[in-house]
Amino acid sequence: MMNRQGSISIGVLLFLLSWRMCASDDRLVLGKALSPGTTLVSDGGAFTMGFFSPSDSNNSSLYLGIWYSSLPKLTVVWVADQSSPITDHPSSSLASTLSLNNDSNLVLSDATGRVLWTTNITVGAPASPSSVLSSSVAVLLNTGNLVIRSREGTTLWQSFDHPGNAFLPGMKLGMNYRTHSGARIVSWKSASDPLLGSFAFGADPARPLQMIIWNGSRVYWRSSPWTGYMVDSNYQKGGGESAIYTAVVNTDEEIYASFTLSDGAPPMQYLMSYSGDVELQSWSNDSSKWVTFAKYPPRECSTFNYCGAFGYCDSSSTDAASSTCRCIEGFEPTSGAEWSNGNFSQGCRRKEPVRCADGFVGLPGMKMPDGYTFVPNRSFEECATGCIRDCSCVAYAYANLSSSAKKDSTRCLVWSGELIDMEKVAGSWGDFGETLYLRLAGAGRGPKTSAVKYALPTHMRHSTAILQGLFGCKELAVKRLSIGSKQGIVEFRNEVLLIAKLQHRNLVRLVGCCMERDEKLLMYEYLPNKSLDATLFNNTRKSVLDWTLRFKIVKGISRGLLYLHQDSRLTIIHRDLKASNILLDSEMNPKISDFGMARIFGDNQEQANTKQVVGT
Ligand SMILES: *[C@@H]1O[C@H](CO)[C@@H](O)[C@H](O)[C@H]1NC(C)=O
Ligand SMILES: *[C@@H]1O[C@H](CO)[C@@H](O)[C@H](O)[C@H]1NC(C)=O
Ligand SMILES: *[C@@H]1O[C@H](CO)[C@@H](O)[C@H](O)[C@H]1NC(C)=O
Ligand SMILES: *[C@@H]1O[C@H](CO)[C@@H](O)[C@H](O)[C@H]1NC(C)=O
Ligand SMILES: *[C@@H]1O[C@H](CO)[C@@H](O)[C@H](O)[C@H]1NC(C)=O
Ligand SMILES: *[C@@H]1O[C@H](CO)[C@@H](O)[C@H](O)[C@H]1NC(C)=O
Ligand SMILES: *[C@@H]1O[C@H](CO)[C@@H](O)[C@H](O)[C@H]1NC(C)=O
Ligand SMILES: *[C@@H]1O[C@H](CO)[C@@H](O)[C@H](O)[C@H]1NC(C)=O
Ligand SMILES: *[C@@H]1O[C@H](CO)[C@@H](O)[C@H](O)[C@H]1NC(C)=O
Ligand SMILES: *[C@@H]1O[C@H](CO)[C@@H](O)[C@H](O)[C@H]1NC(C)=O
Ligand SMILES: CC(=O)N[C@H]1CO[C@H](CO)[C@@H](O)[C@@H]1O
């Protein structure tokens, strides 16, 4: 009895102690300072904040930064004093400190009291020592975000608005349409020198639909303007399957990109490297280092304006090494000799002069050139007509920003003058080639091909659609969920993201979804032979189901179930398996549908209780 009580009270004591440490260790309050040797650790343990010296330097500079707690290689994602590092003498008895002032600012000062960095926010002078402002708190969140909160919980400042060289899950990279400001990630000077480098990555203030890597004030690489997809996924194979989902959110207020990782994924980040590449990296447990699995610019001729005016980087071939500059249709190198020597700076010129009466050709699969004018509120026809009638208009392109939450979700782009920084892309993940309509001598009037890449039904405009790289017109089956469903948008979207990750030939493929106010729609691949019940329970049709076919269907359903129960990473029980939920493709292969609304189990969970009787 004594023993038992003794061990219980020790257990409680340990619990209280560790709870107290957690509760205080992730935050700074007025009167508590952080100095070299002490750290803040986020509640959850993912990130640590403290002072560090870059690894391979014999320099005594100290920096205040935030890094991944668990990685064996120190990986710093944010640095406070990037323009003026601490140079305390190591043997000095005084030390530099980070403290939260009574005006709610974080202040980093060195041993002599010199201020090296401050959050520099103005929230008004505190009226009295006991005022509201004096109880602000600076918390290191488990996402790596350092946040200053007022007592009411208002965010006064956060490091995610002032990023370092890493773009992390939960961060927003983009631009506010009103203020024309937005966060950028900025490179270090070298791998071990956290001082500000010359490269930065963020939304283009002049054309916020595109992202730019700057080298100083010069453009080094430019993305194609956003085409309206909401979520793009990137799969990292090897070491388990992990996925990164990059979303673009476009409202009347702002446009930004952000990303999330699949459950159980290792740390992943976009890094603005000191050499100028934006690298999508994933931590590899096996090799204990960061592995880069995508980078921008992807190839040499993708760098900004590499191929000159009217030239494009042809990377449509699968062999990356063979990508090179070419002239667009109807153009030839301005200087044939320089061009064949690999100097593309003079670009291309028209073979034949163009007249206003000439028509347009469609160039498919192109990264759109820079320097466009965005014409708001135009239909495709109005966009084309506007360009055709304006003799100075050289080209146009059109897209529906179908997942945009703006009132006007059209995207009419027109060009006059030279067309620069184009690329012809292969239809792989993350490359969003579009059709560019170019005014050309001898071309017929009016567009020959339609710009429709993926037409959503009219009522789905302004809606959020997940189009996982599926281009070309397709027949879809659309399922409408009951309006009364209590499931919130966030839960619905999470669920859809999970389901989208399941792939098996005996499961119906989810290709998209739509969320608009109370309306929730799911888009599945279209299966021509309908559901099993339409054949099985129809006296005139059931004769087509001979024994061989029935056996094939039963086997297929079983394989699909085995995948859901055991082989998929999600471990799902269907809870409503019936003939009407089995769909049949053109070869009568069965595909289980509706598994998304089923219950998802934990990895090691083998039993679960349910209070409700559901399904069949
Ligand atoms: C670091 O110190 C060593 C020996 O003191 C010296 O040889 C080396 O050049 C130094 N490296 C740098 C980057 O200053
Ligand atoms: C240490 O590095 C900083 C920043 O690179 C530089 O300004 C300073 O001169 C260096 N000090 C020494 C002793 O090398
Ligand atoms: C603080 O912000 C003000 C304006 O908001 C600016 O003038 C000042 O230079 C900033 N100070 C520092 C140290 O960044
Ligand atoms: C805030 O801090 C400053 C400097 O440390 C001090 O002079 C001032 O009295 C403080 N104000 C209040 C209201 O505590
Ligand atoms: C960045 O700009 C500097 C100075 O203009 C130049 O020397 C360097 O080569 C550029 N870097 C890249 C990767 O283009
Ligand atoms: C990687 O290793 C760490 C520490 O050994 C472990 O906690 C983590 O679960 C591993 N992650 C993956 C994805 O294997
Ligand atoms: C390429 O051609 C341009 C213009 O003819 C010239 O100024 C430039 O020096 C050339 N570049 C190289 C690397 O030869
Ligand atoms: C878009 O144009 C239509 C007419 O074509 C007009 O009725 C509508 O008000 C315009 N919308 C906006 C947001 O400008
Ligand atoms: C844009 O959406 C409209 C209907 O909202 C549709 O008629 C048109 O074909 C779409 N255009 C493109 C280029 O997708
Ligand atoms: C049974 O199938 C036939 C032929 O496909 C169809 O015309 C009929 O409407 C079906 N009957 C029922 C009750 O669905
Ligand atoms: C048994 C049956 O109805 N099979 C049909 C499945 O769909 C294909 C393509 O639509 C038809 O050709 C088959 O007759």
XYZ file of N, CA, C and O in Angstrom, residues 10-89:
320
model
N 5.132 10.143 -6.619
C 6.304 10.515 -7.420
C 5.893 10.753 -8.874
O 6.288 11.714 -9.500
N 5.018 9.850 -9.329
C 4.533 10.011 -10.704
C 3.865 11.353 -10.904
O 4.159 12.065 -11.860
N 3.035 11.738 -9.961
C 2.336 13.016 -10.078
C 3.327 14.173 -10.034
O 3.252 15.110 -10.798
N 4.317 14.050 -9.155
C 5.303 15.105 -9.023
C 6.072 15.297 -10.328
O 6.244 16.408 -10.815
N 6.493 14.163 -10.921
C 7.234 14.258 -12.186
C 6.373 14.899 -13.257
O 6.819 15.734 -14.021
N 5.118 14.463 -13.264
C 4.214 15.010 -14.256
C 4.086 16.518 -14.106
O 4.197 17.271 -15.062
N 3.949 16.987 -12.839
C 3.807 18.421 -12.612
C 5.059 19.171 -13.032
O 5.005 20.190 -13.680
N 6.212 18.583 -12.663
C 7.473 19.239 -13.009
C 7.616 19.385 -14.515
O 7.912 20.448 -15.029
N 7.369 18.273 -15.223
C 7.580 18.345 -16.664
C 6.524 19.241 -17.308
O 6.792 19.951 -18.251
N 5.353 19.272 -16.712
C 4.325 20.136 -17.247
C 4.750 21.607 -17.078
O 4.646 22.412 -17.974
N 5.292 21.893 -15.881
C 5.724 23.276 -15.643
C 6.822 23.678 -16.607
O 6.844 24.783 -17.121
N 7.755 22.747 -16.859
C 8.846 23.086 -17.765
C 8.313 23.342 -19.171
O 8.678 24.303 -19.807
N 7.414 22.495 -19.631
C 6.848 22.694 -20.955
C 6.124 24.024 -21.020
O 6.261 24.775 -21.952
N 5.359 24.299 -19.963
C 4.511 25.476 -20.005
C 5.336 26.757 -20.034
O 4.915 27.744 -20.590
N 6.524 26.731 -19.440
C 7.272 27.976 -19.409
C 8.324 28.032 -20.508
O 8.745 29.092 -20.908
N 8.753 26.862 -21.015
C 9.913 26.847 -21.894
C 9.658 27.265 -23.325
O 10.588 27.442 -24.075
N 8.409 27.411 -23.720
C 8.171 27.782 -25.108
C 7.906 29.273 -25.249
O 7.559 29.734 -26.315
N 8.056 30.049 -24.132
C 7.665 31.449 -24.240
C 8.540 32.384 -23.427
O 9.199 31.992 -22.469
N 8.526 33.649 -23.859
C 9.187 34.707 -23.118
C 8.111 35.652 -22.612
O 7.203 36.019 -23.352
N 8.234 36.028 -21.334
C 7.319 37.029 -20.781
C 8.164 38.197 -20.283
O 9.392 38.116 -20.251
N 7.510 39.252 -19.918
C 8.210 40.424 -19.399
C 9.075 39.994 -18.213
O 8.610 39.309 -17.316
N 10.340 40.382 -18.245
C 11.211 40.074 -17.119
C 11.973 38.773 -17.260
O 12.842 38.463 -16.465
N 11.661 37.970 -18.281
C 12.416 36.737 -18.497
C 13.214 36.886 -19.795
O 12.646 37.203 -20.830
N 14.522 36.701 -19.723
C 15.349 36.907 -20.910
C 15.950 35.602 -21.378
O 16.086 34.651 -20.608
N 16.276 35.575 -22.658
C 16.943 34.416 -23.237
C 18.390 34.824 -23.490
O 18.638 35.902 -24.050
N 19.344 33.996 -23.048
C 20.746 34.340 -23.284
C 21.476 33.098 -23.783
O 20.927 31.989 -23.718
N 22.699 33.242 -24.317
C 23.399 32.082 -24.874
C 23.432 30.944 -23.868
O 23.705 31.167 -22.679
N 23.145 29.739 -24.350
C 23.101 28.578 -23.465
C 21.696 28.194 -23.065
O 21.444 27.053 -22.699
N 20.748 29.140 -23.119
C 19.363 28.776 -22.830
C 18.563 28.798 -24.130
O 18.939 29.473 -25.082
N 17.485 28.033 -24.155
C 16.677 27.945 -25.376
C 15.189 27.972 -25.048
O 14.801 27.734 -23.910
N 14.405 28.259 -26.056
C 12.960 28.025 -25.986
C 12.694 26.803 -26.853
O 13.277 26.667 -27.925
N 11.817 25.917 -26.389
C 11.441 24.754 -27.192
C 9.938 24.787 -27.362
O 9.201 24.954 -26.387
N 9.483 24.639 -28.604
C 8.044 24.727 -28.860
C 7.319 23.604 -28.129
O 7.873 22.522 -27.925
N 6.077 23.867 -27.735
C 5.251 22.858 -27.085
C 4.936 21.813 -28.151
O 4.199 22.079 -29.090
N 5.502 20.646 -28.047
C 5.418 19.647 -29.100
C 6.817 19.260 -29.539
O 7.043 18.197 -30.096
N 7.746 20.169 -29.295
C 9.153 19.823 -29.436
C 9.770 19.939 -30.821
O 10.942 19.643 -30.998
N 9.007 20.356 -31.812
C 9.550 20.334 -33.171
C 10.648 21.379 -33.399
O 11.602 21.119 -34.125
N 10.506 22.553 -32.804
C 11.464 23.630 -33.071
C 12.075 24.184 -31.782
O 11.448 24.170 -30.722
N 13.316 24.661 -31.911
C 14.055 25.252 -30.802
C 14.518 26.640 -31.217
O 14.891 26.845 -32.373
N 14.498 27.571 -30.263
C 15.039 28.896 -30.541
C 16.153 29.188 -29.541
O 16.037 28.883 -28.355
N 17.234 29.749 -30.054
C 18.353 30.064 -29.178
C 19.491 30.691 -29.964
O 19.308 31.112 -31.109
N 20.656 30.757 -29.312
C 21.824 31.357 -29.945
C 22.682 30.251 -30.561
O 22.804 29.173 -29.990
N 23.249 30.524 -31.709
C 24.097 29.509 -32.354
C 25.244 30.181 -33.084
O 25.169 31.367 -33.439
N 26.301 29.410 -33.297
C 27.403 29.830 -34.160
C 27.365 28.948 -35.384
O 27.257 27.739 -35.253
N 27.456 29.526 -36.563
C 27.458 28.690 -37.763
C 28.575 27.659 -37.668
O 29.661 27.965 -37.174
N 28.295 26.451 -38.149
C 29.149 25.300 -37.884
C 30.618 25.463 -38.266
O 31.506 25.426 -37.420
N 30.880 25.655 -39.541
C 32.271 25.570 -39.980
C 32.933 26.951 -40.116
O 33.570 27.259 -41.101
N 32.743 27.795 -39.113
C 33.437 29.080 -39.173
C 34.264 29.230 -37.904
O 33.877 28.765 -36.844
N 35.393 29.844 -38.013
C 36.151 30.098 -36.796
C 35.906 31.529 -36.332
O 36.702 32.141 -35.654
N 34.794 31.993 -36.740
C 34.381 33.350 -36.438
C 33.581 33.304 -35.134
O 32.801 32.405 -34.919
N 33.742 34.267 -34.299
C 33.059 34.231 -33.008
C 31.648 34.834 -33.076
O 31.031 35.041 -32.054
N 31.148 35.110 -34.280
C 29.807 35.693 -34.398
C 28.742 34.748 -33.859
O 28.787 33.546 -34.098
N 27.792 35.321 -33.153
C 26.661 34.560 -32.638
C 25.396 35.074 -33.296
O 25.254 36.271 -33.541
N 24.477 34.138 -33.553
C 23.200 34.529 -34.138
C 22.074 33.990 -33.269
O 22.235 32.959 -32.612
N 20.956 34.706 -33.292
C 19.756 34.213 -32.632
C 18.879 33.587 -33.705
O 18.573 34.250 -34.706
N 18.514 32.332 -33.546
C 17.763 31.666 -34.609
C 16.788 30.623 -34.103
O 16.698 30.323 -32.908
N 16.031 30.066 -35.073
C 15.080 28.979 -34.803
C 15.502 27.799 -35.670
O 15.781 27.984 -36.856
N 15.596 26.594 -35.072
C 16.006 25.428 -35.854
C 15.159 24.221 -35.500
O 14.444 24.213 -34.498
N 15.238 23.184 -36.384
C 14.544 21.915 -36.123
C 15.192 21.249 -34.915
O 16.406 21.054 -34.899
N 14.387 20.867 -33.921
C 14.952 20.291 -32.699
C 15.567 18.913 -32.926
O 16.575 18.577 -32.334
N 14.921 18.116 -33.808
C 15.247 16.685 -33.794
C 16.278 16.281 -34.837
O 16.689 15.133 -34.875
N 16.678 17.198 -35.714
C 17.588 16.775 -36.776
C 19.032 16.754 -36.278
O 19.479 17.666 -35.595
N 19.763 15.700 -36.638
C 21.153 15.611 -36.197
C 22.032 16.712 -36.812
O 23.069 17.059 -36.263
N 21.602 17.247 -37.954
C 22.357 18.337 -38.570
C 21.622 19.642 -38.271
O 20.437 19.757 -38.568
N 22.315 20.582 -37.652
C 21.680 21.848 -37.289
C 21.115 22.511 -38.557
O 21.851 22.829 -39.484
N 19.794 22.675 -38.597
C 19.163 23.307 -39.748
C 18.356 24.496 -39.252
O 17.293 24.336 -38.658
N 18.900 25.684 -39.497
C 18.296 26.910 -38.995
C 17.303 27.419 -40.029
O 17.617 27.498 -41.218
N 16.077 27.737 -39.602
C 15.057 28.184 -40.551
C 14.789 29.682 -40.459
O 14.134 30.253 -41.323
N 15.258 30.310 -39.385
C 15.005 31.741 -39.218
C 16.116 32.331 -38.360
O 16.573 31.702 -37.403
N 16.576 33.531 -38.727
C 17.645 34.205 -37.990
C 17.219 35.647 -37.745
O 16.725 36.320 -38.660
N 17.375 36.107 -36.492
C 16.955 37.473 -36.169
C 17.976 38.505 -36.660
O 17.646 39.410 -37.425
N 19.226 38.358 -36.223
C 20.241 39.386 -36.462
C 21.038 39.109 -37.728
O 22.247 38.913 -37.684
N 20.346 39.145 -38.877
C 21.023 38.802 -40.131
C 21.830 39.951 -40.700
O 22.611 39.768 -41.617
N 21.598 41.168 -40.217
C 22.391 42.268 -40.762
C 23.488 42.691 -39.798
O 24.457 43.324 -40.197
N 23.357 42.315 -38.531
C 24.357 42.747 -37.567
C 24.499 41.701 -36.473
O 23.814 41.751 -35.465
N 25.386 40.700 -36.703
C 25.484 39.602 -35.737
C 26.136 40.028 -34.434
O 26.809 41.054 -34.358
N 25.927 39.198 -33.394
C 26.522 39.439 -32.087
C 27.986 39.030 -32.147
O 28.327 37.976 -32.685
N 28.858 39.853 -31.627
C 30.279 39.478 -31.588
C 30.801 39.553 -30.154
O 31.850 40.103 -29.897
N 30.023 38.996 -29.223
C 30.454 38.940 -27.817
C 31.777 38.203 -27.715
O 31.994 37.203 -28.396
N 32.624 38.651 -26.840
C 33.826 37.875 -26.603
C 33.423 36.669 -25.766
O 32.722 36.804 -24.766
